[in-house]
Amino acid sequence: MSDQKLKIIPLGGLGEFGMNCMAIRYGDDIIVVDAGMMFPDDELLGVDIVTPDFTYLEENAAHVRGLILTHGHEDHIGGVPFLLNQISVPVYGTPFTLALVERRLEEHEMLDEVKLHKVKPGDRLELGPFSIEFIHVTHSIVSCVALAITTPLGVIIHTGDFKVDPTPTDNLLFDLHTLAEYGKRGVLLLLSDSTNVDRPGYTESERAVGPRLEDLFVRSPRRLIISCFSSSIHRLQQIVDFAQQYGRKVAFFGRSMSNTTEIAHDLGLLTIPDGVLLRPQDAMQLPPNKVAAVVSGTQGEPMSALSRVAVDNHKHLSIERGDTVALSARIIPGNEKAIYRMINHISRRGADVVYGTMNPPIHVSGHGSAEELRLVLNLVRPKYFVPVHGEYRQLSRHAKLAQHLSHSGLEDTFILECGDTLEIDRDGARRGESVTVGRVCIDSGTLDEVVEDIVIRDRRSLSEDGFVLPIIAINKHTGRWEGLPEIVSRGFMSEDSTGVLKEARQIVLKTLESSTPEERGDWGVMQEKIRTDLKRFLNKQTSRRPLIMPVILEV
Amino acid sequence: MSDQKLKIIPLGGLGEFGMNCMAIRYGDDIIVVDAGMMFPDDELLGVDIVTPDFTYLEENAAHVRGLILTHGHEDHIGGVPFLLNQISVPVYGTPFTLALVERRLEEHEMLDEVKLHKVKPGDRLELGPFSIEFIHVTHSIVSCVALAITTPLGVIIHTGDFKVDPTPTDNLLFDLHTLAEYGKRGVLLLLSDSTNVDRPGYTESERAVGPRLEDLFVRSPRRLIISCFSSSIHRLQQIVDFAQQYGRKVAFFGRSMSNTTEIAHDLGLLTIPDGVLLRPQDAMQLPPNKVAAVVSGTQGEPMSALSRVAVDNHKHLSIERGDTVALSARIIPGNEKAIYRMINHISRRGADVVYGTMNPPIHVSGHGSAEELRLVLNLVRPKYFVPVHGEYRQLSRHAKLAQHLSHSGLEDTFILECGDTLEIDRDGARRGESVTVGRVCIDSGTLDEVVEDIVIRDRRSLSEDGFVLPIIAINKHTGRWEGLPEIVSRGFMSEDSTGVLKEARQIVLKTLESSTPEERGDWGVMQEKIRTDLKRFLNKQTSRRPLIMPVILEV
């Protein structure tokens, strides 16, 4: 049976940040690990969500045995509805991960069509030639698993996202033993999280945030407002516990915060003692020093609860002089300005804002630093290694970090980006043929509205220099233009442009008049001539390159 | 004489990051401290440079006695040509600062019209009722001064930008003594740099970078490429010194890098031993381990030398496998994605990239941390305090940092944002009337091309949902429209929009037909009616809000 090839096919998240998705193929059988989304770069104007291009899976839909989710972060599950809209496939994950997926499927009215299968650490799942064992790992969200995927050619370990938290707040330790056993028996390939490879040493335990949170509860003279990622259930549990200890009631603000706390509470992953929970609408009724408000929106997203509170535009929560606002989250690169703007607003309201680097920390990362990555490399001792979950700079550094294992059985390391593939057979491992990958830009969170590249290109051009539209009216009887061409323009220049546009009309007229009768017979040609002449003129006069679009109107 | 009022009038840099500019007025006499620029937020589409609105100075042009520059960073001198284009005023600064200003004036062909006056630490300058002493301070650029401005009502200390570097590489210590003397005699008002108020402790000395740089020179097996801010003359001196010590030649890349090193060298502020300098075009000719390339472009600016090198698009410098590339600069918030993209490219070329947080550091800040700010507060012991140079979050934290001085003579602290003013007279200090301030957006670095707000608003709208132009041809004889209205659209929707746009033509026609003869007589009214109906229709059909601009064409 092992005369077939094993293929590793990253469809997202390798060589880029976000939207993790990987296909693993043996012979004709395929399993998919995670289907994430990412938030778009600023350059992708008007785009709300980006998912991987799932063409490869669609073309091989008949062979896809299952979608396996490692944990419930957006960059691992956010693309699930979009993938399931294209192919029908059973989905496997821990109860908490699947509960989050359910919410998204509900939003897209797809819940009835999809089969969700709960798994737990220690379970084994057989899918075609693959036998998958789920291994508990620690991370910033609860219920995370790594995967040990046994194939006819050997075992693949996929870590998912992890840190090696020595003292997790829920006391569920990273299952190093199972990883060690696989390592001892021999692992063909390791796929391991590269996010924090740049950081030396160890990432601090989630518990390290405790002293800072406690300090906030002890010292805040008035209302305490804490913002964190709604999926940080460990963090929320610590907040709830300190609230009980120090006699404050907790109210949750923001849709994602209400959703995830409700789910986590239902599944017994978040314990809220009786009498601690406060309804959002009651938050301003209690004495300020009896309230802790937990608010989503750490990244300064304009419509988030915290952004609205910051500009005093929230129905149930206001910041008053002397309140304390703590941002218990990292700044995702690209969000700095929005976040600082929000902090400025909060400061103007007279609140004390606690954010950034401090000791004890107000936030710790969920991803392992260099020494944790080395620990996993050393436990697993794979024959082949492919760093995953990171931009190229991180993947290449992770590859270097594994070099010492060449003395302990590591035969080769491959830096793959999306679309690259790795082929393994009895003779060894090598790069295989590329597959179709890409980004699908989604305009407003519905399944249908995919913004095509041309539209994005136009929007970018429009955003820089606006547009100039020469409009030429053609008499449909004579075929000749009537009068002087009109020019319509927006976003191009300020009012001083009148002179330039007046001259531009003459330029268009000259182009019309200097054309041969043959040219004039073909309005496609004329449009191109007008565009070219006008482009040259405007660029020379103004150094700008507006979108130019000649319009021919038969009248 | 002291029955006049002293006014502090921040025109830029307070409550925002960049473009520092402050007017100080006594009676009718005004001096201006710094005239900076800032780079625009991403939202200011198509804008290259932002300067303060100098209207206040223009309106009081006859009273402005001088422009005093504290140092040569862009956020302090970048607006000088634009200010001098509006008012004529002598300029004072250290030779290095003025040399940088000269280059900018040359670019704008203004050098002949401007009077530049060199000053040095210890000098005193009399301007109307103001007597200004220049005080040497340490910062990331050379030749920086703080100002002690004696007025009839008392002394104002303006720190400019500073850190209190205990071991500056040029051995020119921060002049704490002069500051202490002023403090002892009594200071009316302190204006002090708030940039790093968030950081506890002390900022490391510029010398702290030495061990890291030396390590790079010792360990890099091949070509060593270092990128830093071109104005970081201290940093460049360290690089040149290590290059000599370890037998490498130094080549400078990038226009700003050539400019500033030439100026600093001419002024004796950068010592380049014989035989160390290498022409850029020879950088690839020497053995790789004999070359250190110093390249501008730490922020991933698309046209910078380093960005071009990263994609192998530079005439004289290529990155080869095994080269070392070090980014010796901070990441300015907002530039993260561009910088990481550049680092990914460099990593793909097989270079080892050294960046980020490490010990010893590859970069240290030029701004003092909390304890340095406290030191200056305690030395100066002002009666009034106004934190400057920072967003609101930083100003408010700096104000809190000064609270302990209320036991040592501090009577009041004012958080001013641009446009707010402070009035001081014999009776005390209080907030005064606001003045006109704002941002002037400049499109391409020339003096004339100011982008007006309406244009920016249009461009933003265009960038999100494109435009839809209904075009209605009107028979100028009958006053009636001819045929079905045309609709032209770009950046709005993908090809599937044909149906929507077809329907939209009918909507426009319906609006036309349902109008009263009076309405039809006023095409302004008709344009508005068409816009409103079409907006409602498109928003309902597509949830989008393109720019809609009905065009009426008489034919």
Tab-separated table of N, CA, C and O in Angstrom, chain A residues 160-221:
chain	number	residue	atom	x	y	z
A	160	GLY	N	-0.896	22.329	15.388
A	160	GLY	CA	-1.864	23.415	15.558
A	160	GLY	C	-1.140	24.591	16.193
A	160	GLY	O	0.082	24.700	16.105
A	161	ASP	N	-1.886	25.493	16.829
A	161	ASP	CA	-1.257	26.609	17.553
A	161	ASP	C	-0.998	26.173	18.989
A	161	ASP	O	-1.854	25.542	19.597
A	162	PHE	N	0.139	26.547	19.521
A	162	PHE	CA	0.408	26.121	20.900
A	162	PHE	C	1.439	27.017	21.583
A	162	PHE	O	2.204	27.726	20.955
A	163	LYS	N	1.377	26.999	22.918
A	163	LYS	CA	2.504	27.333	23.743
A	163	LYS	C	2.640	26.178	24.722
A	163	LYS	O	1.714	25.367	24.850
A	164	VAL	N	3.781	26.053	25.372
A	164	VAL	CA	3.905	24.992	26.371
A	164	VAL	C	3.755	25.667	27.723
A	164	VAL	O	4.720	26.065	28.358
A	165	ASP	N	2.486	25.846	28.120
A	165	ASP	CA	2.198	26.567	29.360
A	165	ASP	C	2.414	25.617	30.531
A	165	ASP	O	1.684	24.633	30.680
A	166	PRO	N	3.394	25.886	31.384
A	166	PRO	CA	3.660	24.951	32.479
A	166	PRO	C	2.603	25.011	33.578
A	166	PRO	O	2.453	24.059	34.345
A	167	THR	N	1.873	26.122	33.651
A	167	THR	CA	0.860	26.269	34.706
A	167	THR	C	-0.431	26.847	34.133
A	167	THR	O	-0.830	27.961	34.463
A	168	PRO	N	-1.109	26.097	33.236
A	168	PRO	CA	-2.348	26.630	32.650
A	168	PRO	C	-3.388	26.873	33.736
A	168	PRO	O	-3.422	26.150	34.739
A	169	THR	N	-4.220	27.882	33.523
A	169	THR	CA	-5.186	28.246	34.564
A	169	THR	C	-6.214	27.144	34.791
A	169	THR	O	-6.781	27.049	35.870
A	170	ASP	N	-6.477	26.312	33.790
A	170	ASP	CA	-7.445	25.216	33.980
A	170	ASP	C	-6.745	23.924	34.395
A	170	ASP	O	-7.383	22.882	34.472
A	171	ASN	N	-5.438	23.991	34.626
A	171	ASN	CA	-4.645	22.842	35.084
A	171	ASN	C	-4.620	21.678	34.092
A	171	ASN	O	-4.194	20.584	34.453
A	172	LEU	N	-5.052	21.906	32.865
A	172	LEU	CA	-4.949	20.866	31.844
A	172	LEU	C	-3.615	21.048	31.137
A	172	LEU	O	-3.459	21.921	30.289
A	173	LEU	N	-2.623	20.230	31.487
A	173	LEU	CA	-1.275	20.404	30.963
A	173	LEU	C	-1.183	19.987	29.493
A	173	LEU	O	-1.945	19.136	29.022
A	174	PHE	N	-0.263	20.628	28.799
A	174	PHE	CA	0.111	20.211	27.452
A	174	PHE	C	0.495	18.730	27.515
A	174	PHE	O	1.283	18.330	28.365
A	175	ASP	N	-0.051	17.916	26.610
A	175	ASP	CA	0.204	16.468	26.668
A	175	ASP	C	1.562	16.142	26.045
A	175	ASP	O	1.656	15.644	24.918
A	176	LEU	N	2.615	16.438	26.801
A	176	LEU	CA	3.973	16.178	26.307
A	176	LEU	C	4.232	14.676	26.168
A	176	LEU	O	5.008	14.250	25.312
A	177	HIS	N	3.552	13.878	27.008
A	177	HIS	CA	3.829	12.446	27.025
A	177	HIS	C	3.491	11.782	25.701
A	177	HIS	O	4.262	10.985	25.181
A	178	THR	N	2.311	12.131	25.178
A	178	THR	CA	1.910	11.500	23.921
A	178	THR	C	2.849	11.906	22.784
A	178	THR	O	3.253	11.095	21.950
A	179	LEU	N	3.209	13.211	22.812
A	179	LEU	CA	4.147	13.692	21.801
A	179	LEU	C	5.467	12.916	21.916
A	179	LEU	O	6.061	12.507	20.899
A	180	ALA	N	5.905	12.722	23.155
A	180	ALA	CA	7.170	12.014	23.387
A	180	ALA	C	7.104	10.577	22.887
A	180	ALA	O	8.048	10.073	22.268
A	181	GLU	N	5.956	9.934	23.132
A	181	GLU	CA	5.812	8.542	22.667
A	181	GLU	C	5.920	8.452	21.150
A	181	GLU	O	6.602	7.583	20.614
A	182	TYR	N	5.201	9.367	20.464
A	182	TYR	CA	5.297	9.372	19.003
A	182	TYR	C	6.746	9.602	18.575
A	182	TYR	O	7.258	8.949	17.674
A	183	GLY	N	7.398	10.555	19.257
A	183	GLY	CA	8.784	10.851	18.914
A	183	GLY	C	9.674	9.628	19.078
A	183	GLY	O	10.549	9.364	18.242
A	184	LYS	N	9.426	8.878	20.133
A	184	LYS	CA	10.245	7.699	20.411
A	184	LYS	C	10.029	6.637	19.334
A	184	LYS	O	10.976	5.999	18.868
A	185	ARG	N	8.749	6.464	18.928
A	185	ARG	CA	8.453	5.449	17.915
A	185	ARG	C	8.893	5.904	16.523
A	185	ARG	O	9.047	5.102	15.624
A	186	GLY	N	9.076	7.204	16.324
A	186	GLY	CA	9.536	7.685	15.022
A	186	GLY	C	8.475	8.481	14.292
A	186	GLY	O	7.376	7.985	14.045
A	187	VAL	N	8.761	9.718	13.961
A	187	VAL	CA	7.820	10.584	13.260
A	187	VAL	C	8.389	10.947	11.887
A	187	VAL	O	9.552	11.342	11.773
A	188	LEU	N	7.569	10.796	10.878
A	188	LEU	CA	8.000	11.090	9.511
A	188	LEU	C	8.140	12.582	9.284
A	188	LEU	O	9.119	13.045	8.703
A	189	LEU	N	7.135	13.347	9.750
A	189	LEU	CA	7.073	14.763	9.398
A	189	LEU	C	6.465	15.557	10.544
A	189	LEU	O	5.430	15.177	11.075
A	190	LEU	N	7.096	16.665	10.876
A	190	LEU	CA	6.532	17.591	11.863
A	190	LEU	C	6.110	18.879	11.169
A	190	LEU	O	6.881	19.469	10.405
A	191	LEU	N	4.879	19.321	11.433
A	191	LEU	CA	4.393	20.630	11.006
A	191	LEU	C	4.175	21.424	12.288
A	191	LEU	O	3.327	21.064	13.102
A	192	SER	N	4.940	22.515	12.493
A	192	SER	CA	4.885	23.172	13.803
A	192	SER	C	4.755	24.688	13.682
A	192	SER	O	5.357	25.319	12.813
A	193	ASP	N	3.951	25.242	14.571
A	193	ASP	CA	3.603	26.671	14.688
A	193	ASP	C	4.857	27.564	14.788
A	193	ASP	O	5.668	27.395	15.693
A	194	SER	N	4.983	28.555	13.898
A	194	SER	CA	6.184	29.396	13.852
A	194	SER	C	5.957	30.807	14.379
A	194	SER	O	6.892	31.626	14.353
A	195	THR	N	4.763	31.117	14.851
A	195	THR	CA	4.385	32.504	15.140
A	195	THR	C	5.431	33.280	15.935
A	195	THR	O	5.815	34.382	15.565
A	196	ASN	N	5.863	32.705	17.060
A	196	ASN	CA	6.753	33.450	17.968
A	196	ASN	C	8.206	33.014	17.904
A	196	ASN	O	8.941	33.187	18.874
A	197	VAL	N	8.628	32.481	16.757
A	197	VAL	CA	10.005	31.992	16.657
A	197	VAL	C	11.022	33.115	16.890
A	197	VAL	O	12.152	32.884	17.303
A	198	ASP	N	10.579	34.360	16.643
A	198	ASP	CA	11.448	35.530	16.836
A	198	ASP	C	11.750	35.819	18.299
A	198	ASP	O	12.680	36.557	18.601
A	199	ARG	N	10.910	35.311	19.208
A	199	ARG	CA	11.093	35.641	20.611
A	199	ARG	C	11.995	34.630	21.294
A	199	ARG	O	11.727	33.433	21.263
A	200	PRO	N	13.044	35.107	21.925
A	200	PRO	CA	13.927	34.176	22.637
A	200	PRO	C	13.227	33.654	23.898
A	200	PRO	O	12.242	34.223	24.357
A	201	GLY	N	13.726	32.555	24.439
A	201	GLY	CA	13.238	32.051	25.723
A	201	GLY	C	11.872	31.416	25.656
A	201	GLY	O	11.507	30.802	24.655
A	202	TYR	N	11.141	31.539	26.763
A	202	TYR	CA	9.822	30.935	26.924
A	202	TYR	C	8.746	32.017	26.990
A	202	TYR	O	8.968	33.078	27.567
A	203	THR	N	7.588	31.748	26.431
A	203	THR	CA	6.429	32.615	26.631
A	203	THR	C	5.915	32.415	28.054
A	203	THR	O	5.873	31.288	28.541
A	204	GLU	N	5.557	33.510	28.702
A	204	GLU	CA	5.067	33.373	30.077
A	204	GLU	C	3.732	32.625	30.129
A	204	GLU	O	2.940	32.678	29.179
A	205	SER	N	3.502	31.981	31.227
A	205	SER	CA	2.244	31.264	31.438
A	205	SER	C	1.078	32.243	31.469
A	205	SER	O	1.216	33.395	31.874
A	206	GLU	N	-0.094	31.741	31.085
A	206	GLU	CA	-1.306	32.539	31.202
A	206	GLU	C	-1.478	33.045	32.643
A	206	GLU	O	-1.987	34.137	32.886
A	207	ARG	N	-1.016	32.266	33.604
A	207	ARG	CA	-1.136	32.666	34.999
A	207	ARG	C	-0.355	33.946	35.325
A	207	ARG	O	-0.649	34.608	36.329
A	208	ALA	N	0.642	34.299	34.491
A	208	ALA	CA	1.464	35.489	34.763
A	208	ALA	C	0.630	36.766	34.735
A	208	ALA	O	1.013	37.790	35.302
A	209	VAL	N	-0.507	36.717	34.047
A	209	VAL	CA	-1.372	37.886	33.965
A	209	VAL	C	-2.130	38.107	35.289
A	209	VAL	O	-2.589	39.210	35.582
A	210	GLY	N	-2.216	37.047	36.078
A	210	GLY	CA	-2.986	37.091	37.318
A	210	GLY	C	-2.628	38.259	38.228
A	210	GLY	O	-3.508	39.052	38.615
A	211	PRO	N	-1.341	38.402	38.605
A	211	PRO	CA	-0.981	39.486	39.523
A	211	PRO	C	-1.374	40.864	39.002
A	211	PRO	O	-1.788	41.735	39.773
A	212	ARG	N	-1.260	41.073	37.686
A	212	ARG	CA	-1.644	42.375	37.131
A	212	ARG	C	-3.153	42.574	37.242
A	212	ARG	O	-3.627	43.644	37.637
A	213	LEU	N	-3.897	41.546	36.870
A	213	LEU	CA	-5.359	41.658	36.960
A	213	LEU	C	-5.779	41.897	38.409
A	213	LEU	O	-6.608	42.763	38.699
A	214	GLU	N	-5.157	41.153	39.328
A	214	GLU	CA	-5.500	41.309	40.743
A	214	GLU	C	-5.219	42.745	41.189
A	214	GLU	O	-6.033	43.374	41.881
A	215	ASP	N	-4.065	43.265	40.769
A	215	ASP	CA	-3.702	44.639	41.100
A	215	ASP	C	-4.768	45.628	40.626
A	215	ASP	O	-5.129	46.579	41.328
A	216	LEU	N	-5.293	45.392	39.414
A	216	LEU	CA	-6.354	46.263	38.889
A	216	LEU	C	-7.592	46.187	39.775
A	216	LEU	O	-8.213	47.202	40.088
A	217	PHE	N	-7.953	44.967	40.178
A	217	PHE	CA	-9.137	44.817	41.021
A	217	PHE	C	-8.924	45.458	42.392
A	217	PHE	O	-9.831	46.037	42.963
A	218	VAL	N	-7.700	45.372	42.903
A	218	VAL	CA	-7.413	45.929	44.222
A	218	VAL	C	-7.363	47.456	44.182
A	218	VAL	O	-7.902	48.134	45.053
A	219	ARG	N	-6.710	48.012	43.150
A	219	ARG	CA	-6.391	49.436	43.168
A	219	ARG	C	-7.374	50.343	42.444
A	219	ARG	O	-7.347	51.559	42.665
A	220	SER	N	-8.187	49.810	41.522
A	220	SER	CA	-9.040	50.706	40.740
A	220	SER	C	-10.083	51.345	41.648
A	220	SER	O	-10.889	50.643	42.260
A	221	PRO	N	-10.086	52.656	41.739
A	221	PRO	CA	-10.974	53.311	42.690
A	221	PRO	C	-12.437	53.296	42.228
A	221	PRO	O	-13.341	53.431	43.055
